[in-house]
Short mmCIF file of C-alpha atoms and ligand atoms in Angstrom, two decimals:
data_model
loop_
_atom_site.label_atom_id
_atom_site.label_comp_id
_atom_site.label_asym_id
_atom_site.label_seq_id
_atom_site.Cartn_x
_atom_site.Cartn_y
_atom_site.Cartn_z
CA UNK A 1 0.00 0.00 0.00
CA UNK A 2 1.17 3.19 -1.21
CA UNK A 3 0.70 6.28 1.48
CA UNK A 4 0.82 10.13 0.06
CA UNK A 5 0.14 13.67 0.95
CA UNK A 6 0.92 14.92 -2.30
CA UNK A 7 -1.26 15.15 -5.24
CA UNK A 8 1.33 14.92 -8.14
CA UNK A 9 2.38 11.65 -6.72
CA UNK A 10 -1.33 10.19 -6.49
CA UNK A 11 -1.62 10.67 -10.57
CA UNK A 12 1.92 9.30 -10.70
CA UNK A 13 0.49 5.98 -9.17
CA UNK A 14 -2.80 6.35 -10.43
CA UNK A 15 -1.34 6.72 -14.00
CA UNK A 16 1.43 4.15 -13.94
CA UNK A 17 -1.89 1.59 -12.67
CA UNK A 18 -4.05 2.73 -15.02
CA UNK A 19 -1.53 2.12 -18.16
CA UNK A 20 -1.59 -1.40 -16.54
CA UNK A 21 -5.15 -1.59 -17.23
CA UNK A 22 -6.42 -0.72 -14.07
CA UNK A 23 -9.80 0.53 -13.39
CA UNK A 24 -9.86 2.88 -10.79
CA UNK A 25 -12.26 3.68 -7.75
CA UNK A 26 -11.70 6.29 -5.13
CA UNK A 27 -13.26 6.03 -1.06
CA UNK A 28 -13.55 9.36 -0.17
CA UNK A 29 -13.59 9.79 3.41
CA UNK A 30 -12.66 12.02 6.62
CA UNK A 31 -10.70 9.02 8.45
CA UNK A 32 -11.86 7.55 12.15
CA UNK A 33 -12.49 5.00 9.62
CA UNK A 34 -15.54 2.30 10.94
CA UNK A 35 -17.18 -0.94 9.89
CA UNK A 36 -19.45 1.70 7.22
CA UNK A 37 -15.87 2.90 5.56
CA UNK A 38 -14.92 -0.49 4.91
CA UNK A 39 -17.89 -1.71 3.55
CA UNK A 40 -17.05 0.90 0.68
CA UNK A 41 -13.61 -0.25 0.47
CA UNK A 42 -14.72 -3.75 -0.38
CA UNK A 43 -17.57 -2.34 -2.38
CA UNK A 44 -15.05 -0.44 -4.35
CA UNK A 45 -12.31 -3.28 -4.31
CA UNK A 46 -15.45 -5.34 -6.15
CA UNK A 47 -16.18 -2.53 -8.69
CA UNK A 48 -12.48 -1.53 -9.55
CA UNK A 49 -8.76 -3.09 -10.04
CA UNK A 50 -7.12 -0.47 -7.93
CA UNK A 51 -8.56 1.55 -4.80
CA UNK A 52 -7.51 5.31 -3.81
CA UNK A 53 -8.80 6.05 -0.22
CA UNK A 54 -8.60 9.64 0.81
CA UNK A 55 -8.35 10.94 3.97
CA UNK A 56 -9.19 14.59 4.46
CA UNK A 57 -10.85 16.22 7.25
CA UNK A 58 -12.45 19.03 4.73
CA UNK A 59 -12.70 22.57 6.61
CA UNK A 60 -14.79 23.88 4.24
CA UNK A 61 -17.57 21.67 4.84
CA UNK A 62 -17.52 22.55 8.77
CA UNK A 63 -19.40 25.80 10.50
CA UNK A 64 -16.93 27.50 12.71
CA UNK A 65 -18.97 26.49 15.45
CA UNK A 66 -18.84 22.80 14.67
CA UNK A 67 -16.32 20.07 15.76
CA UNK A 68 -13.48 20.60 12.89
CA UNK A 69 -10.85 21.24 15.61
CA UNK A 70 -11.92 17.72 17.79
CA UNK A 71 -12.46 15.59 14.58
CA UNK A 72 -11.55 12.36 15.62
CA UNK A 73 -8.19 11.62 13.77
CA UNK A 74 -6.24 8.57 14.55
CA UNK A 75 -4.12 8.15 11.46
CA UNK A 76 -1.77 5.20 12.67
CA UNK A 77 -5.36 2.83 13.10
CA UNK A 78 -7.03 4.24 9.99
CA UNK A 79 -3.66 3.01 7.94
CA UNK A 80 -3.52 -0.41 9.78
CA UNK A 81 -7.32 -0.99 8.65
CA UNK A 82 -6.49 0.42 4.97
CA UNK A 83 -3.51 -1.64 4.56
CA UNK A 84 -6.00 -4.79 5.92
CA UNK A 85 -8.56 -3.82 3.63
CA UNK A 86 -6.09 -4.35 0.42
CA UNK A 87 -5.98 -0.42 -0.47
CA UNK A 88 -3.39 0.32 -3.22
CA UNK A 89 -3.27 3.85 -2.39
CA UNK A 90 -4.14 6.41 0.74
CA UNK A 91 -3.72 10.06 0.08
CA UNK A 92 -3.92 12.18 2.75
CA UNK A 93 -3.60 15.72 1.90
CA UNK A 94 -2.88 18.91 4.14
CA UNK A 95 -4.83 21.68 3.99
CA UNK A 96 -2.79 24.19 2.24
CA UNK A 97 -2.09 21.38 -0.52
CA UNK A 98 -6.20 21.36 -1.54
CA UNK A 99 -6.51 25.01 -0.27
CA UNK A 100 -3.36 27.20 -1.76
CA UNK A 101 -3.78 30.87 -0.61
CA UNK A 102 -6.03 32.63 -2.35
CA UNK A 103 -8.56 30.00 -2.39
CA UNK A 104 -11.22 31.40 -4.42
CA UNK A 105 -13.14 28.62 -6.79
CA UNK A 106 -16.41 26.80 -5.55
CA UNK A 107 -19.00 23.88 -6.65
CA UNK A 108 -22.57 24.71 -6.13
CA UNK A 109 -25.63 22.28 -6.56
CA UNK A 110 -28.53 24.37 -6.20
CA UNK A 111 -32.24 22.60 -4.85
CA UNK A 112 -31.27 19.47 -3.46
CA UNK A 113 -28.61 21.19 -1.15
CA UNK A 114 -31.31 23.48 0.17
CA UNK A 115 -33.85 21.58 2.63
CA UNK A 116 -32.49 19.41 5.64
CA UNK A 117 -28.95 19.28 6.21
CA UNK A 118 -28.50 22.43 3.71
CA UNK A 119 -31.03 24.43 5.66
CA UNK A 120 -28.79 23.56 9.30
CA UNK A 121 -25.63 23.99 7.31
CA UNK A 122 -25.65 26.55 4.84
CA UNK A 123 -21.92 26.41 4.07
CA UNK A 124 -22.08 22.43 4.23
CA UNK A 125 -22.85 21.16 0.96
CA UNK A 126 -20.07 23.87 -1.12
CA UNK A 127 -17.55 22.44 1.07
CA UNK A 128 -18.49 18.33 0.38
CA UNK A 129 -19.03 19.45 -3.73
CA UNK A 130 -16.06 21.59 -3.79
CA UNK A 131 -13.91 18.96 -2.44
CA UNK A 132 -15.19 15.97 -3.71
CA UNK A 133 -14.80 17.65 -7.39
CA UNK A 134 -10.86 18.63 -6.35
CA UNK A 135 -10.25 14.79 -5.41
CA UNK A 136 -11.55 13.43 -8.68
CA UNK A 137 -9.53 15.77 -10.35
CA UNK A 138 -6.75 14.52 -8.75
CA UNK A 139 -7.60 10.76 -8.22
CA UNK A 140 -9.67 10.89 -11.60
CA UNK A 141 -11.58 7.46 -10.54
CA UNK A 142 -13.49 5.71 -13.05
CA UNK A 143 -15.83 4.68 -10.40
CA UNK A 144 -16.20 6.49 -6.68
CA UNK A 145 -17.96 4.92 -3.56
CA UNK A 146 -20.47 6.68 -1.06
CA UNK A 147 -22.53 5.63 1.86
CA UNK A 148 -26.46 6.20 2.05
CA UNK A 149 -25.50 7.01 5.75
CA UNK A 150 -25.58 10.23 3.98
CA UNK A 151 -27.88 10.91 1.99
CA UNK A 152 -28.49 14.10 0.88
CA UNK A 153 -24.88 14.02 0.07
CA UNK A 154 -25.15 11.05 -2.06
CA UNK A 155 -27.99 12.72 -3.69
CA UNK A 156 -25.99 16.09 -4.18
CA UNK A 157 -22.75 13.83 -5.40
CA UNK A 158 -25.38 12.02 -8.17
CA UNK A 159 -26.81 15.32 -9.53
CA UNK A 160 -23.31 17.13 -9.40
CA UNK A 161 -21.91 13.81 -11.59
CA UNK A 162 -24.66 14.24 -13.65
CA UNK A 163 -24.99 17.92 -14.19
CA UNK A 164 -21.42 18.58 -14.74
CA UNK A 165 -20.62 15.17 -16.52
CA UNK A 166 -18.44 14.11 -14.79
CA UNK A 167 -16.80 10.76 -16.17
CA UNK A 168 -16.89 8.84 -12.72
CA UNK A 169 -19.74 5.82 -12.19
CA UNK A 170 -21.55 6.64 -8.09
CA UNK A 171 -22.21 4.00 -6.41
CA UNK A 172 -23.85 4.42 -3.17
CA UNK A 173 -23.89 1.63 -0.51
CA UNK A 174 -26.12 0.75 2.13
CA UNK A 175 -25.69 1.79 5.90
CA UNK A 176 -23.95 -0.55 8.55
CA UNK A 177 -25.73 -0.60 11.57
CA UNK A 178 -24.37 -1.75 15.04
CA UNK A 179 -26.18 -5.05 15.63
CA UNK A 180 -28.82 -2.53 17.92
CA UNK A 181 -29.54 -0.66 14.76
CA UNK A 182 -27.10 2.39 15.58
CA UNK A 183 -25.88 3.56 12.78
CA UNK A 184 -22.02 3.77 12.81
CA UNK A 185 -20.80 6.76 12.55
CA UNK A 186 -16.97 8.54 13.45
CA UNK A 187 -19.22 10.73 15.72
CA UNK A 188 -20.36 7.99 17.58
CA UNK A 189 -17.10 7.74 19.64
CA UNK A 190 -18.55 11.05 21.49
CA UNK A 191 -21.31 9.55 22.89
CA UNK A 192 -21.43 8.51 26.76
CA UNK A 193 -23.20 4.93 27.20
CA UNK A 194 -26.62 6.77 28.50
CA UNK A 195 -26.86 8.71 24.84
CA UNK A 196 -25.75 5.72 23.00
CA UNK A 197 -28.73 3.86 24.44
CA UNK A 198 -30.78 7.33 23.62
CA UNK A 199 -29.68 7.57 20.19
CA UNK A 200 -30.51 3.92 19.07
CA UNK A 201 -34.04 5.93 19.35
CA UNK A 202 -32.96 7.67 16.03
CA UNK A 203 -33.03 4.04 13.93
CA UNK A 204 -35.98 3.02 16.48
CA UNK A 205 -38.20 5.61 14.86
CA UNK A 206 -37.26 4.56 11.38
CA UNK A 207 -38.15 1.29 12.06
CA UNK A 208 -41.92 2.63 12.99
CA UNK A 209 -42.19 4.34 9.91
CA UNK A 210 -41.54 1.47 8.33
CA UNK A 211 -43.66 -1.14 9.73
CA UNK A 212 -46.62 1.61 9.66
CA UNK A 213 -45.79 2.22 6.38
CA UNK A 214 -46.02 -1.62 5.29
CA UNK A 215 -49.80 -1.50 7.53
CA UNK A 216 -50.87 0.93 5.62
CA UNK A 217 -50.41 4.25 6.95
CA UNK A 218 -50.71 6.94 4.90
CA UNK A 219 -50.94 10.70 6.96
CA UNK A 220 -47.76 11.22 6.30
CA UNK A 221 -47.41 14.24 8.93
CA UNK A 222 -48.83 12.36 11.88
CA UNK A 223 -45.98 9.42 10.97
CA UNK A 224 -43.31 12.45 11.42
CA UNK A 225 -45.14 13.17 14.49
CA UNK A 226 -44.89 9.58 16.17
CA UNK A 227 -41.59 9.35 14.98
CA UNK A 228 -40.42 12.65 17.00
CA UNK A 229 -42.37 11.74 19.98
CA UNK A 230 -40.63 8.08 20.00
CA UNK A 231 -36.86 9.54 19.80
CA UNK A 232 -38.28 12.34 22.34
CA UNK A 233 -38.98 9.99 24.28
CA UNK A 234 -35.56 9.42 25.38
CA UNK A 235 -33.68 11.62 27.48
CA UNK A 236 -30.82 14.05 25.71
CA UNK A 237 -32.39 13.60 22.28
CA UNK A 238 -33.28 16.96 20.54
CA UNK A 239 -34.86 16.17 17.05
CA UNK A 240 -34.05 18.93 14.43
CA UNK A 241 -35.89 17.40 11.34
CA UNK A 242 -37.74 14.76 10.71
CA UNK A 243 -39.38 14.18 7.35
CA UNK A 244 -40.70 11.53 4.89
CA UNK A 245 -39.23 13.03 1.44
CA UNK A 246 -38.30 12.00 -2.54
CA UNK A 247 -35.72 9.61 -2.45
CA UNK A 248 -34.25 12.04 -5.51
CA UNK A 249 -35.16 15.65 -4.66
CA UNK A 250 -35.42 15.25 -1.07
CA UNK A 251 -38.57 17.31 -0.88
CA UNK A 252 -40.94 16.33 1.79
CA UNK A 253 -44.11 14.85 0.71
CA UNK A 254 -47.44 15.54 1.18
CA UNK A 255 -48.89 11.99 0.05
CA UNK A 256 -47.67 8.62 -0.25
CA UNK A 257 -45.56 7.72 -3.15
CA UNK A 258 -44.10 3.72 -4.10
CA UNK A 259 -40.56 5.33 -3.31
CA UNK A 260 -39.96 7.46 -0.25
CA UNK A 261 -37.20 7.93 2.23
CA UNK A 262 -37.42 8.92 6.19
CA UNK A 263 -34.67 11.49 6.75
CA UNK A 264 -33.34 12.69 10.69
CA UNK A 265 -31.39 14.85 12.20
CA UNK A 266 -31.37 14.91 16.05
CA UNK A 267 -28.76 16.28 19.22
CA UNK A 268 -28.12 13.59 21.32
CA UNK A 269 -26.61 15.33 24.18
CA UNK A 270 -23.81 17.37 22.33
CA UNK A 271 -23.82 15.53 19.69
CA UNK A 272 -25.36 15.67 16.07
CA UNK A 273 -26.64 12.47 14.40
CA UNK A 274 -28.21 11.36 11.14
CA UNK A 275 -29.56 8.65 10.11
CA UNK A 276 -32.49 7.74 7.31
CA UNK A 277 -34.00 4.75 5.72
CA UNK A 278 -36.19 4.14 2.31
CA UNK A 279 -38.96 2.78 2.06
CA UNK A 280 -40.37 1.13 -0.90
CA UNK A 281 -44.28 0.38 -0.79
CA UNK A 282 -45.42 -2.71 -2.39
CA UNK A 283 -47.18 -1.72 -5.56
CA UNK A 284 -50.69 -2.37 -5.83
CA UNK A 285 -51.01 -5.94 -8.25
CA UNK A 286 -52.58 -5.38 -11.96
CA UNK A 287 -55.97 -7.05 -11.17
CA UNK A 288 -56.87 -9.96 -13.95
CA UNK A 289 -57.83 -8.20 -17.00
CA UNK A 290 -62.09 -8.67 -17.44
CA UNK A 291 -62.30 -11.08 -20.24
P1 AMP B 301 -17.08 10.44 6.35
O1 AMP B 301 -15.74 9.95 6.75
O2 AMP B 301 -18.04 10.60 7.49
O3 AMP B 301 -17.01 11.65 5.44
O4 AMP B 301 -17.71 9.30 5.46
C1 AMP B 301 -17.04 8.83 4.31
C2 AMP B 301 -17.96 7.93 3.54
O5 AMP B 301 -18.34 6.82 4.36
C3 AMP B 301 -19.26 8.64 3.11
O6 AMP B 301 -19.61 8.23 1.80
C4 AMP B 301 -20.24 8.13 4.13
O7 AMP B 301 -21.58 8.13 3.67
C5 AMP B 301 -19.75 6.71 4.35
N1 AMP B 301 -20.26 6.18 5.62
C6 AMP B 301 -20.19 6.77 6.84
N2 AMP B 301 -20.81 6.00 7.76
C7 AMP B 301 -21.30 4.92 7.10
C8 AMP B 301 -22.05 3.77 7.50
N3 AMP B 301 -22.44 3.59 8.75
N4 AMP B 301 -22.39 2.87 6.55
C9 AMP B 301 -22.00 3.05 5.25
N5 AMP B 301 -21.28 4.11 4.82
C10 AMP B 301 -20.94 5.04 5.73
#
């Protein structure tokens, strides 16, 4: 496994593999790396003949009031579980290196950025866009890996890709859960053992959805309701949105639709969580034609 802060040395490699024949796929990630990180490593190591992990906590894509400076970063452990993974290749810029002086050149996706996450973090989604574009630039993956753990930012990734035609293939993979249904997450390691055992609320509440969903709910705003009262239930938890929306758009829905996806955001003491799950309603069967 090749290790590298610089970016003319990650096209070196990434060229001298390519003119092997190599296809190429790219983890983007911001290290503490869990369970959930290497599920896209093997994802990727399925989907590609040589895999570029980056490590880069982005400070654009952090509020100055957020937890940039405490960012859990144990480099030494996230290596170790790389190099046991089978990664080719770990780049792991500094901040000057992807932000020169002068910094002045952004990526903007426009509606789906807006609700949800957009609408806590206004600055959020430039920074993930902006930096995801630079790393493709520089890693220039024929296919890239990203978790539905986040999913607005999938969502934003796949339009951006799309819009700006970009010649890397998305593919998004699904979100490992702690056998209790807690989602993993690098923010996790924050928790005390009283809001861990609040927070598994958060994938609690998706699970209602979901079996009233498959029982045939269908007031979609009374669902939201439940599912706020359920993770307020719990002591610590603060819920900041909770919404049934378009799997694509993200907009929240006013009526059932085949496709739909329960999105959260919720303080668990100090600390922010997400956490979402689709839902796909079984279609109605074509009744037997009248003869
Ligand atoms: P992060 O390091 O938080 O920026 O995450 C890097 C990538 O790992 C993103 O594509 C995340 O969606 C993905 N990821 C984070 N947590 C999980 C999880 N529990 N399951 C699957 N993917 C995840």
């Amino acid at each position: 496994m090749q290790t590298t802060a610089e970016i003319a040395e990650v096209r070196r490699h990434v060229r001298t593999a390519r003119a092997q024949g190599a296809r190429i796929g790219c983890v983007p990630t911001m290290g503490a790396l869990h369970a959930g990180h290497l599920s896209l490593v093997e994802r990727c190591r399925s989907e590609s003949d040589y895999v570029c992990v980056t490590i880069f906590v982005n400070p654009t894509q952090f509020a100055p009031h957020e937890d940039l400076a405490k960012y859990p970063r144990p480099m030494e452990d996230d290596l170790r579980k790389c190099r046991a993974a089978g990664v080719d290749l770990v780049f792991i810029p500094d901040v000057p290196s992807l932000y020169p002086d002068g910094y002045q050149t952004w990526v903007s996706v426009e509606e789906v950025t807006q609700p949800l996450e957009g609408a806590m973090r206004p600055e959020h989604f430039r920074g993930v866009t902006t930096v995801v574009t630079k790393l493709f630039n520089i890693v220039q993956p024929d296919v890239a890996c990203f978790g539905a753990k986040d999913y607005q930012q999938q969502a934003t990734i796949r339009r951006m890709v799309r819009d700006l035609d970009l010649p890397v293939e998305i593919v998004v993979c699904p979100t490992v859960r702690e056998p209790d249904g807690l989602a993993l997450s690098s923010r996790n390691v924050y928790l005390s053992p009283e809001e861990r055992q609040s927070a598994l609320s958060l994938s609690a509440s998706l699970q209602l959805a979901a079996d009233r969903l498959a029982t045939g709910a269908t007031d979609l705003r009374g669902l939201e309701q439940e599912m706020i009262d359920l993770m307020h239930a719990q002591p610590g938890v603060q819920v900041q949105y909770t919404v049934l929306a378009d799997p694509d758009s993200l907009e929240t829905l006013t009526q059932l639709q085949p496709r739909m996806v329960g999105l959260i955001a919720a303080m668990v003491g100090k600390t922010r969580l997400i956490d979402n799950r689709e839902f796909n309603l079984p279609q109605p069967t074509a009744s037997p034609s009248p003869r």
